[in-house]
mmCIF file of C-alpha atoms in Angstrom:
data_model
loop_
_atom_site.group_PDB
_atom_site.id
_atom_site.type_symbol
_atom_site.label_atom_id
_atom_site.label_comp_id
_atom_site.label_asym_id
_atom_site.label_seq_id
_atom_site.Cartn_x
_atom_site.Cartn_y
_atom_site.Cartn_z
ATOM 1 C CA MET A 1 173.603 212.877 139.886
ATOM 2 C CA LYS A 2 170.183 212.850 138.250
ATOM 3 C CA THR A 3 169.644 215.054 135.211
ATOM 4 C CA LYS A 4 166.705 217.411 135.651
ATOM 5 C CA GLU A 5 163.738 216.704 133.419
ATOM 6 C CA ILE A 6 162.602 219.621 131.231
ATOM 7 C CA VAL A 7 158.981 219.722 130.080
ATOM 8 C CA LEU A 8 157.732 221.522 126.998
ATOM 9 C CA ILE A 9 154.268 222.903 127.739
ATOM 10 C CA SER A 10 152.038 223.878 124.837
ATOM 11 C CA ASP A 11 148.594 225.435 124.687
ATOM 12 C CA ILE A 12 146.938 225.048 121.276
ATOM 13 C CA GLY A 13 144.104 227.530 120.795
ATOM 14 C CA GLY A 14 141.862 228.278 117.858
ATOM 15 C CA THR A 15 144.018 231.207 116.698
ATOM 16 C CA ASN A 16 147.336 231.031 118.561
ATOM 17 C CA VAL A 17 149.665 228.374 119.950
ATOM 18 C CA ARG A 18 151.741 229.101 123.065
ATOM 19 C CA PHE A 19 154.897 227.415 124.285
ATOM 20 C CA GLY A 20 156.768 227.486 127.566
ATOM 21 C CA LEU A 21 159.300 225.385 129.467
ATOM 22 C CA TYR A 22 159.042 223.875 132.934
ATOM 23 C CA GLU A 23 162.159 222.543 134.657
ATOM 24 C CA GLU A 24 161.921 219.906 137.373
ATOM 25 C CA ASN A 25 161.531 221.481 140.860
ATOM 26 C CA GLN A 26 160.935 224.906 139.328
ATOM 27 C CA THR A 27 159.043 227.100 141.817
ATOM 28 C CA GLU A 28 157.804 229.938 139.612
ATOM 29 C CA ILE A 29 154.919 229.626 137.175
ATOM 30 C CA VAL A 30 155.636 228.777 133.544
ATOM 31 C CA ASN A 31 156.399 231.712 131.275
ATOM 32 C CA PHE A 32 154.823 231.204 127.862
ATOM 33 C CA ASP A 33 157.577 232.996 125.994
ATOM 34 C CA GLY A 34 156.633 231.583 122.603
ATOM 35 C CA LYS A 35 153.356 232.659 120.998
ATOM 36 C CA TYR A 36 152.640 232.145 117.310
ATOM 37 C CA LYS A 37 149.730 232.256 114.890
ATOM 38 C CA CYS A 38 148.567 228.730 114.066
ATOM 39 C CA ALA A 39 148.056 229.795 110.464
ATOM 40 C CA ASP A 40 151.802 230.537 110.132
ATOM 41 C CA PHE A 41 152.684 226.827 110.364
ATOM 42 C CA LYS A 42 151.589 223.857 108.274
ATOM 43 C CA SER A 43 151.497 221.574 111.299
ATOM 44 C CA PHE A 44 151.806 221.555 115.083
ATOM 45 C CA GLU A 45 155.039 219.576 114.810
ATOM 46 C CA GLN A 46 156.537 222.343 112.661
ATOM 47 C CA ALA A 47 155.610 224.944 115.296
ATOM 48 C CA VAL A 48 157.198 222.829 118.068
ATOM 49 C CA LEU A 49 160.471 222.452 116.166
ATOM 50 C CA PHE A 50 160.536 226.176 115.357
ATOM 51 C CA TYR A 51 160.160 227.109 119.038
ATOM 52 C CA LEU A 52 162.758 224.591 120.222
ATOM 53 C CA LYS A 53 165.214 225.788 117.573
ATOM 54 C CA GLU A 54 164.776 229.352 118.843
ATOM 55 C CA LYS A 55 165.325 228.214 122.447
ATOM 56 C CA LYS A 56 168.223 225.907 121.449
ATOM 57 C CA ILE A 57 166.987 223.160 123.751
ATOM 58 C CA LYS A 58 165.586 219.614 123.571
ATOM 59 C CA PRO A 59 163.133 218.970 126.423
ATOM 60 C CA THR A 60 162.661 215.429 127.682
ATOM 61 C CA LEU A 61 158.882 215.541 128.229
ATOM 62 C CA CYS A 62 155.888 217.309 126.684
ATOM 63 C CA VAL A 63 152.434 218.377 127.923
ATOM 64 C CA ILE A 64 149.930 219.637 125.356
ATOM 65 C CA GLY A 65 146.572 221.275 126.013
ATOM 66 C CA ALA A 66 144.570 221.318 122.782
ATOM 67 C CA ALA A 67 141.244 222.936 121.943
ATOM 68 C CA GLY A 68 138.899 220.349 120.503
ATOM 69 C CA ASN A 69 137.596 216.848 121.033
ATOM 70 C CA MET A 70 140.244 214.140 121.139
ATOM 71 C CA ASN A 71 140.873 210.472 121.712
ATOM 72 C CA GLU A 72 143.100 210.605 124.787
ATOM 73 C CA TYR A 73 144.118 206.941 124.412
ATOM 74 C CA THR A 74 145.566 207.319 120.921
ATOM 75 C CA GLY A 75 146.575 210.947 121.413
ATOM 76 C CA GLU A 76 144.796 212.185 118.284
ATOM 77 C CA ILE A 77 142.434 215.141 117.935
ATOM 78 C CA LEU A 78 139.099 213.989 116.489
ATOM 79 C CA SER A 79 137.692 217.465 115.870
ATOM 80 C CA THR A 80 139.523 220.703 116.384
ATOM 81 C CA ASN A 81 139.143 224.469 116.361
ATOM 82 C CA THR A 82 142.610 224.802 114.812
ATOM 83 C CA PRO A 83 143.813 224.232 111.222
ATOM 84 C CA TRP A 84 145.942 221.313 112.483
ATOM 85 C CA LYS A 85 145.307 217.652 113.204
ATOM 86 C CA ALA A 86 147.859 217.343 116.004
ATOM 87 C CA SER A 87 148.641 213.876 117.338
ATOM 88 C CA ILE A 88 151.134 212.219 119.669
ATOM 89 C CA PRO A 89 152.391 209.689 117.045
ATOM 90 C CA LYS A 90 153.172 212.509 114.595
ATOM 91 C CA LEU A 91 154.982 214.577 117.229
ATOM 92 C CA GLN A 92 156.903 211.544 118.528
ATOM 93 C CA ALA A 93 158.118 210.807 115.006
ATOM 94 C CA LYS A 94 159.417 214.358 114.560
ATOM 95 C CA CYS A 95 160.731 214.726 118.146
ATOM 96 C CA PRO A 96 162.110 211.324 119.253
ATOM 97 C CA PHE A 97 163.894 213.004 122.183
ATOM 98 C CA PHE A 98 160.592 213.170 124.110
ATOM 99 C CA LYS A 99 160.388 210.277 126.609
ATOM 100 C CA HIS A 100 156.699 210.916 127.202
ATOM 101 C CA ILE A 101 154.075 213.093 125.542
ATOM 102 C CA CYS A 102 150.764 213.911 127.230
ATOM 103 C CA MET A 103 147.924 215.502 125.245
ATOM 104 C CA VAL A 104 144.717 216.579 126.984
ATOM 105 C CA ASN A 105 141.752 218.787 126.246
ATOM 106 C CA ASP A 106 142.736 222.389 127.020
ATOM 107 C CA PHE A 107 139.892 222.816 129.519
ATOM 108 C CA ALA A 108 140.987 219.705 131.419
ATOM 109 C CA LEU A 109 144.143 221.646 132.327
ATOM 110 C CA GLN A 110 141.936 224.006 134.336
ATOM 111 C CA GLY A 111 140.601 220.981 136.210
ATOM 112 C CA TRP A 112 144.152 219.819 136.956
ATOM 113 C CA ALA A 113 144.824 223.210 138.586
ATOM 114 C CA LEU A 114 142.291 222.784 141.390
ATOM 115 C CA SER A 115 144.458 220.662 143.681
ATOM 116 C CA GLU A 116 147.165 223.360 143.684
ATOM 117 C CA MET A 117 144.910 226.384 144.210
ATOM 118 C CA GLU A 118 145.102 228.381 147.419
ATOM 119 C CA PRO A 119 141.924 229.497 149.279
ATOM 120 C CA SER A 120 142.715 233.099 148.299
ATOM 121 C CA GLN A 121 142.366 232.109 144.636
ATOM 122 C CA TYR A 122 138.675 231.185 144.768
ATOM 123 C CA ARG A 123 135.513 232.209 146.626
ATOM 124 C CA SER A 124 132.129 230.793 147.473
ATOM 125 C CA LEU A 125 128.881 231.934 145.872
ATOM 126 C CA PHE A 126 125.348 232.226 147.240
ATOM 127 C CA SER A 127 126.657 232.615 150.836
ATOM 128 C CA HIS A 128 127.682 228.951 150.926
ATOM 129 C CA HIS A 129 130.568 227.819 153.081
ATOM 130 C CA CYS A 130 133.758 227.939 151.017
ATOM 131 C CA PRO A 131 135.917 224.800 151.325
ATOM 132 C CA VAL A 132 139.390 225.280 152.754
ATOM 133 C CA HIS A 133 140.820 223.174 149.942
ATOM 134 C CA LEU A 134 139.508 221.470 146.831
ATOM 135 C CA THR A 135 140.757 217.918 147.245
ATOM 136 C CA GLN A 136 137.689 216.086 148.537
ATOM 137 C CA GLY A 137 134.605 214.647 146.876
ATOM 138 C CA LYS A 138 133.359 215.213 143.339
ATOM 139 C CA ILE A 139 133.577 218.593 141.625
ATOM 140 C CA VAL A 140 132.096 219.629 138.296
ATOM 141 C CA VAL A 141 134.139 222.410 136.688
ATOM 142 C CA ILE A 142 132.170 224.637 134.294
ATOM 143 C CA GLY A 143 133.896 227.325 132.266
ATOM 144 C CA PRO A 144 131.834 229.651 130.073
ATOM 145 C CA GLY A 145 134.295 231.502 127.844
ATOM 146 C CA THR A 146 134.288 231.740 124.065
ATOM 147 C CA GLY A 147 132.787 228.240 124.239
ATOM 148 C CA LEU A 148 131.671 226.132 127.192
ATOM 149 C CA GLY A 149 134.255 223.901 128.861
ATOM 150 C CA THR A 150 133.394 221.175 131.367
ATOM 151 C CA CYS A 151 135.252 218.498 133.282
ATOM 152 C CA LEU A 152 134.592 216.248 136.279
ATOM 153 C CA ILE A 153 137.077 215.857 139.112
ATOM 154 C CA MET A 154 137.207 212.914 141.485
ATOM 155 C CA GLN A 155 138.964 213.949 144.691
ATOM 156 C CA ASN A 156 140.266 211.698 147.460
ATOM 157 C CA ASP A 157 142.469 214.056 149.465
ATOM 158 C CA GLN A 158 145.378 213.275 147.181
ATOM 159 C CA LYS A 159 147.347 215.351 144.720
ATOM 160 C CA PRO A 160 147.005 215.446 141.843
ATOM 161 C CA GLN A 161 143.358 214.530 141.513
ATOM 162 C CA THR A 162 141.693 212.476 138.776
ATOM 163 C CA VAL A 163 140.266 214.614 135.970
ATOM 164 C CA TYR A 164 137.675 213.315 133.496
ATOM 165 C CA THR A 165 137.294 215.392 130.360
ATOM 166 C CA SER A 166 133.886 216.203 128.952
ATOM 167 C CA GLU A 167 132.222 217.774 125.939
ATOM 168 C CA ALA A 168 129.051 218.634 127.869
ATOM 169 C CA GLY A 169 128.983 222.031 126.158
ATOM 170 C CA HIS A 170 127.799 220.147 123.066
ATOM 171 C CA SER A 171 124.866 218.565 124.886
ATOM 172 C CA THR A 172 121.283 219.284 123.887
ATOM 173 C CA LEU A 173 119.955 222.630 125.095
ATOM 174 C CA PRO A 174 118.386 222.174 128.544
ATOM 175 C CA TYR A 175 114.709 222.981 129.038
ATOM 176 C CA VAL A 176 114.137 226.281 130.846
ATOM 177 C CA ASP A 177 110.720 227.204 132.262
ATOM 178 C CA PHE A 178 110.409 230.804 133.420
ATOM 179 C CA GLN A 179 107.943 232.072 136.025
ATOM 180 C CA ASN A 180 106.067 234.339 133.624
ATOM 181 C CA ARG A 181 104.481 234.013 130.190
ATOM 182 C CA LYS A 182 106.423 236.859 128.565
ATOM 183 C CA ASP A 183 109.801 235.286 129.302
ATOM 184 C CA ASN A 184 108.533 231.932 128.048
ATOM 185 C CA ARG A 185 107.312 233.559 124.811
ATOM 186 C CA ASP A 186 110.707 235.227 124.407
ATOM 187 C CA ARG A 187 112.373 231.867 125.083
ATOM 188 C CA ASN A 188 110.367 230.266 122.276
ATOM 189 C CA LYS A 189 111.294 233.069 119.870
ATOM 190 C CA LEU A 190 114.947 232.778 120.868
ATOM 191 C CA LEU A 191 114.996 229.033 120.229
ATOM 192 C CA LYS A 192 113.322 229.507 116.838
ATOM 193 C CA ILE A 193 115.906 232.130 115.781
ATOM 194 C CA LEU A 194 118.754 230.005 117.132
ATOM 195 C CA LYS A 195 117.520 226.942 115.258
ATOM 196 C CA ALA A 196 117.255 228.879 111.979
ATOM 197 C CA TYR A 197 120.755 230.331 112.378
ATOM 198 C CA TYR A 198 122.467 227.009 113.038
ATOM 199 C CA ALA A 199 120.415 225.221 110.367
ATOM 200 C CA GLN A 200 122.381 227.312 107.835
ATOM 201 C CA LYS A 201 125.527 225.643 109.224
ATOM 202 C CA ASN A 202 123.904 222.169 109.152
ATOM 203 C CA GLN A 203 124.029 222.131 112.941
ATOM 204 C CA THR A 204 121.569 221.757 115.797
ATOM 205 C CA PRO A 205 121.766 224.320 118.640
ATOM 206 C CA VAL A 206 123.621 223.014 121.694
ATOM 207 C CA THR A 207 124.161 224.363 125.205
ATOM 208 C CA GLU A 208 127.283 226.409 124.424
ATOM 209 C CA HIS A 209 125.334 228.333 121.786
ATOM 210 C CA ILE A 210 123.659 230.075 124.744
ATOM 211 C CA VAL A 211 125.906 229.451 127.777
ATOM 212 C CA SER A 212 129.098 231.121 126.515
ATOM 213 C CA GLY A 213 130.432 234.388 125.173
ATOM 214 C CA THR A 214 129.223 233.309 121.748
ATOM 215 C CA GLY A 215 125.854 232.505 123.305
ATOM 216 C CA ILE A 216 125.546 235.977 124.850
ATOM 217 C CA THR A 217 126.147 237.475 121.401
ATOM 218 C CA ASN A 218 123.564 235.109 119.878
ATOM 219 C CA MET A 219 120.910 236.010 122.444
ATOM 220 C CA TYR A 220 121.526 239.757 122.329
ATOM 221 C CA HIS A 221 121.069 239.902 118.550
ATOM 222 C CA ALA A 222 118.073 237.559 118.681
ATOM 223 C CA PHE A 223 116.326 239.791 121.245
ATOM 224 C CA LYS A 224 117.375 243.087 119.640
ATOM 225 C CA ASP A 225 117.257 242.358 115.901
ATOM 226 C CA GLY A 226 115.162 239.210 115.635
ATOM 227 C CA VAL A 227 118.020 237.571 113.724
ATOM 228 C CA ILE A 228 121.607 236.485 114.411
ATOM 229 C CA PRO A 229 124.095 238.055 111.947
ATOM 230 C CA SER A 230 126.004 235.558 109.846
ATOM 231 C CA GLN A 231 128.949 237.900 109.376
ATOM 232 C CA LYS A 232 131.424 237.982 112.281
ATOM 233 C CA GLU A 233 132.086 241.701 111.875
ATOM 234 C CA GLN A 234 128.380 242.441 112.368
ATOM 235 C CA ARG A 235 128.223 240.666 115.715
ATOM 236 C CA ILE A 236 128.598 242.532 119.027
ATOM 237 C CA GLY A 237 130.968 240.769 121.436
ATOM 238 C CA SER A 238 130.077 239.691 124.968
ATOM 239 C CA GLU A 239 132.372 242.307 126.565
ATOM 240 C CA LYS A 240 130.520 245.122 124.776
ATOM 241 C CA ILE A 241 127.165 243.597 125.755
ATOM 242 C CA GLU A 242 128.361 243.517 129.374
ATOM 243 C CA GLU A 243 129.213 247.232 129.119
ATOM 244 C CA LEU A 244 125.730 247.933 127.730
ATOM 245 C CA ALA A 245 124.148 245.960 130.580
ATOM 246 C CA LYS A 246 126.146 247.919 133.175
ATOM 247 C CA ALA A 247 124.820 251.118 131.560
ATOM 248 C CA GLY A 248 121.244 249.855 131.956
ATOM 249 C CA ASP A 249 120.518 248.634 128.417
ATOM 250 C CA LYS A 250 117.347 246.550 128.758
ATOM 251 C CA THR A 251 118.159 244.095 125.972
ATOM 252 C CA ALA A 252 121.624 243.448 127.406
ATOM 253 C CA LEU A 253 120.232 242.949 130.921
ATOM 254 C CA LYS A 254 117.635 240.567 129.541
ATOM 255 C CA THR A 255 120.402 238.638 127.751
ATOM 256 C CA PHE A 256 122.238 238.059 131.028
ATOM 257 C CA ARG A 257 119.014 236.980 132.772
ATOM 258 C CA PHE A 258 118.558 234.291 130.138
ATOM 259 C CA PHE A 259 122.248 233.398 130.328
ATOM 260 C CA ASN A 260 121.903 232.821 134.091
ATOM 261 C CA ALA A 261 118.753 230.758 133.627
ATOM 262 C CA TYR A 262 120.366 228.450 131.075
ATOM 263 C CA LEU A 263 123.587 228.247 133.100
ATOM 264 C CA GLY A 264 121.454 227.184 136.086
ATOM 265 C CA ALA A 265 119.655 224.520 134.062
ATOM 266 C CA HIS A 266 122.906 223.187 132.583
ATOM 267 C CA SER A 267 124.628 223.167 135.990
ATOM 268 C CA GLY A 268 121.642 221.384 137.521
ATOM 269 C CA THR A 269 121.688 218.688 134.844
ATOM 270 C CA LEU A 270 125.392 218.009 135.433
ATOM 271 C CA ALA A 271 125.019 218.087 139.230
ATOM 272 C CA ALA A 272 122.147 215.603 139.118
ATOM 273 C CA ALA A 273 123.912 213.341 136.610
ATOM 274 C CA THR A 274 127.134 213.174 138.651
ATOM 275 C CA LYS A 275 125.697 213.651 142.179
ATOM 276 C CA THR A 276 128.428 216.197 142.721
ATOM 277 C CA GLU A 277 129.033 218.094 145.965
ATOM 278 C CA CYS A 278 130.430 221.214 144.300
ATOM 279 C CA ILE A 279 130.153 223.271 141.114
ATOM 280 C CA PHE A 280 133.323 225.228 140.328
ATOM 281 C CA PHE A 281 132.984 228.127 137.871
ATOM 282 C CA CYS A 282 135.925 229.485 135.901
ATOM 283 C CA GLY A 283 136.610 230.772 132.400
ATOM 284 C CA GLY A 284 136.626 234.138 130.684
ATOM 285 C CA LEU A 285 133.066 235.211 131.503
ATOM 286 C CA MET A 286 133.182 234.151 135.147
ATOM 287 C CA ALA A 287 136.329 236.235 135.672
ATOM 288 C CA SER A 288 134.104 239.330 135.562
ATOM 289 C CA PRO A 289 133.046 240.505 139.076
ATOM 290 C CA TRP A 290 129.937 242.084 137.537
ATOM 291 C CA ILE A 291 128.820 238.817 135.904
ATOM 292 C CA LEU A 292 129.406 236.899 139.148
ATOM 293 C CA ASN A 293 127.399 239.524 141.052
ATOM 294 C CA GLN A 294 124.538 239.184 138.546
ATOM 295 C CA LEU A 295 124.681 235.416 138.959
ATOM 296 C CA GLU A 296 124.489 235.556 142.755
ATOM 297 C CA ASN A 297 121.515 237.917 142.595
ATOM 298 C CA SER A 298 119.741 235.985 139.865
ATOM 299 C CA PRO A 299 116.564 234.185 140.959
ATOM 300 C CA GLU A 300 116.512 232.534 137.521
ATOM 301 C CA PHE A 301 119.754 230.635 138.117
ATOM 302 C CA MET A 302 118.691 228.913 141.330
ATOM 303 C CA GLN A 303 115.142 228.296 140.107
ATOM 304 C CA GLN A 304 116.412 226.369 137.086
ATOM 305 C CA PHE A 305 119.204 224.665 139.031
ATOM 306 C CA THR A 306 116.915 223.179 141.670
ATOM 307 C CA ALA A 307 114.038 222.291 139.330
ATOM 308 C CA ARG A 308 114.724 218.544 139.474
ATOM 309 C CA ALA A 309 111.819 216.167 140.099
ATOM 310 C CA GLY A 310 112.635 214.119 143.194
ATOM 311 C CA MET A 311 116.004 215.832 143.694
ATOM 312 C CA SER A 312 115.116 219.445 144.485
ATOM 313 C CA GLU A 313 116.033 219.115 148.168
ATOM 314 C CA ALA A 314 119.388 217.485 147.389
ATOM 315 C CA MET A 315 120.246 220.263 144.937
ATOM 316 C CA HIS A 316 120.136 222.839 147.747
ATOM 317 C CA HIS A 317 123.183 221.160 149.344
ATOM 318 C CA VAL A 318 125.465 221.656 146.322
ATOM 319 C CA ARG A 319 128.190 224.255 146.943
ATOM 320 C CA PHE A 320 129.176 226.850 144.354
ATOM 321 C CA VAL A 321 132.719 228.173 144.039
ATOM 322 C CA ALA A 322 134.178 230.656 141.557
ATOM 323 C CA SER A 323 137.808 231.023 140.563
ATOM 324 C CA LEU A 324 139.550 234.334 141.179
ATOM 325 C CA TYR A 325 142.692 233.075 139.446
ATOM 326 C CA ARG A 326 143.109 234.165 135.850
ATOM 327 C CA ASP A 327 145.600 231.629 134.523
ATOM 328 C CA MET A 328 144.321 228.243 135.649
ATOM 329 C CA SER A 329 145.402 226.558 132.408
ATOM 330 C CA THR A 330 149.047 227.404 133.096
ATOM 331 C CA LEU A 331 148.811 226.154 136.691
ATOM 332 C CA GLY A 332 147.106 222.969 135.481
ATOM 333 C CA ALA A 333 149.830 222.401 132.901
ATOM 334 C CA VAL A 334 152.454 222.597 135.661
ATOM 335 C CA VAL A 335 150.511 220.056 137.766
ATOM 336 C CA ARG A 336 150.365 217.718 134.768
ATOM 337 C CA ALA A 337 154.074 218.272 134.078
ATOM 338 C CA LYS A 338 154.956 217.322 137.675
ATOM 339 C CA LYS A 339 152.881 214.154 137.308
ATOM 340 C CA LEU A 340 154.664 213.298 134.081
ATOM 341 C CA ILE A 341 158.069 213.803 135.737
ATOM 342 C CA GLU A 342 157.006 211.529 138.612
ATOM 343 C CA THR A 343 155.892 208.841 136.153
ATOM 344 C CA THR A 344 159.202 209.090 134.297
ATOM 345 C CA ARG A 345 161.218 208.821 137.522
ATOM 346 C CA ASN A 346 159.247 205.755 138.652
ATOM 347 C CA GLU A 347 159.715 204.158 135.260
ATOM 348 C CA GLN A 348 163.478 204.741 135.348
ATOM 349 C CA GLU A 349 163.775 203.404 138.893
ATOM 350 C CA LYS A 350 161.928 200.226 137.951
ATOM 351 C CA ARG A 351 164.090 199.751 134.866
ATOM 352 C CA ASN A 352 167.242 200.256 136.944
ATOM 353 C CA ALA A 353 166.010 197.748 139.541
ATOM 354 C CA ASN A 354 165.311 195.174 136.832
ATOM 355 C CA GLN A 355 168.733 195.781 135.274
ATOM 356 C CA ASN A 356 170.386 195.206 138.664
ATOM 357 C CA ILE A 357 168.482 191.948 139.106
ATOM 358 C CA LEU A 358 169.434 190.811 135.610
ATOM 359 C CA TYR A 359 173.087 191.683 136.251
ATOM 360 C CA THR A 360 173.029 189.657 139.486
ATOM 361 C CA LEU A 361 171.384 186.723 137.684
ATOM 362 C CA ALA A 362 174.000 186.860 134.923
ATOM 363 C CA THR A 363 176.743 186.581 137.563
ATOM 364 C CA LEU A 364 174.838 183.772 139.268
ATOM 365 C CA GLU A 365 174.376 182.014 135.919
ATOM 366 C CA LEU A 366 178.150 181.864 135.368
ATOM 367 C CA PHE A 367 178.732 180.575 138.891
ATOM 368 C CA VAL A 368 176.039 177.869 138.598
ATOM 369 C CA GLN A 369 177.279 176.849 135.163
ATOM 370 C CA GLU A 370 180.724 176.141 136.626
ATOM 371 C CA ASN A 371 179.750 174.656 140.001
ATOM 372 C CA CYS A 372 176.198 173.280 139.730
ATOM 373 C CA PRO A 373 175.216 172.739 136.080
ATOM 374 C CA GLU A 374 172.064 170.762 136.995
ATOM 375 C CA ALA A 375 170.561 173.990 138.506
ATOM 376 C CA LEU A 376 171.377 176.102 135.434
ATOM 377 C CA LYS A 377 167.987 175.484 133.795
ATOM 378 C CA ASN A 378 166.094 176.968 136.770
ATOM 379 C CA VAL A 379 168.290 180.077 136.887
ATOM 380 C CA ARG A 380 167.687 180.697 133.186
ATOM 381 C CA LYS A 381 163.921 180.319 133.695
ATOM 382 C CA VAL A 382 163.969 183.097 136.316
ATOM 383 C CA LYS A 383 166.078 185.295 134.040
ATOM 384 C CA THR A 384 163.684 184.788 131.096
ATOM 385 C CA ALA A 385 160.659 185.549 133.290
ATOM 386 C CA ILE A 386 162.181 188.859 134.485
ATOM 387 C CA GLN A 387 163.111 189.834 130.914
ATOM 388 C CA ARG A 388 159.536 189.094 129.825
ATOM 389 C CA GLN A 389 158.096 191.227 132.647
ATOM 390 C CA GLN A 390 160.441 194.067 131.749
ATOM 391 C CA LYS A 391 159.297 193.922 128.127
ATOM 392 C CA ILE A 392 155.610 194.000 129.191
ATOM 393 C CA TYR A 393 156.321 196.961 131.481
ATOM 394 C CA ILE A 394 158.039 198.946 128.718
ATOM 395 C CA GLN A 395 155.130 198.249 126.336
ATOM 396 C CA SER A 396 152.631 199.437 128.952
ATOM 397 C CA GLN A 397 154.640 202.627 129.466
ATOM 398 C CA MET A 398 154.601 203.245 125.714
ATOM 399 C CA ARG A 399 150.800 203.037 125.800
ATOM 400 C CA GLN A 400 150.726 205.426 128.759
ATOM 401 C CA LYS A 401 152.466 208.069 126.663
ATOM 402 C CA THR A 402 149.151 208.880 125.062
ATOM 403 C CA ARG A 403 147.371 209.564 128.361
#
């Protein structure tokens, strides 16, 4: 009887780290029953061991979603929003009971969720036809939240799909040309204020400094005060700005008009670069029905999205879909866990098959040695070749642990 694989699922955020367990063939969604402050632990490995000690369990596999840019081949975070430098080699050294460890960008987990989403969990925008399922063609997933997440999905009617991570939120600010001079003057002032603010941090403004919750705060203060506060406690959050906009505050409404314009320009750039058939919106901001309604009724969004020399007509055929599901990261982690279990099962089956062949050859070797010694050399050649192939396979699987 096969032992069920148990997967540790972890979500490393900028402030908190969450842990949950997924058991093979489990039907319900993962319950993240462990949530800790990152600052309470010296390292990610220490947090993992603390959680597992509390649960009194040693999982066999591990899936990690981490905020920050990473090298997914070596399993090391290159830049992070957390105080840790988590890596697969470090975790493997502390937790040798893990057969495989998979570390991906936290937003990529939302991309992994698409193949498992039901039609009731998303809806079309701009009166476009909503696909029955999301397993065909190319899809760009854009998630304005605290920052701006992006990933590209290649679909071929199979599950799970192929997800390519991206740091497109750190791309250069797209050019936005409004239909009137006043908005263009305000755009120039905004960019000047934004540049001055990020120059203090030795940074250049990027797309997520406008197309995100942080960006909404930046724009609101730039329009209202002519300066972006450097102190966090002086900054008004995007949720409060949304409340002000709902109440008719002109500065807040203007902020969301500019947000939609820049989101349209950014989406258009990605759609043109990838020749995608569908843009899928998710993330904290897009979970708001009011923000989605503003987007659908925003002439600025579609104007900037379609403003592509030589491609304007093609841009009108791109579909737009928005997630109605709040916990896509958890669903994506489960999809990735299932894939990891499948990989582990296939690996074990191949190892078992090779062991059976080697056992048969060992028996044959004894028989040939006694009855046909002149053929012994050939039998040993076959045995050596199979052992070599098994060694190569195991080495390749070790490399796959980082992916």
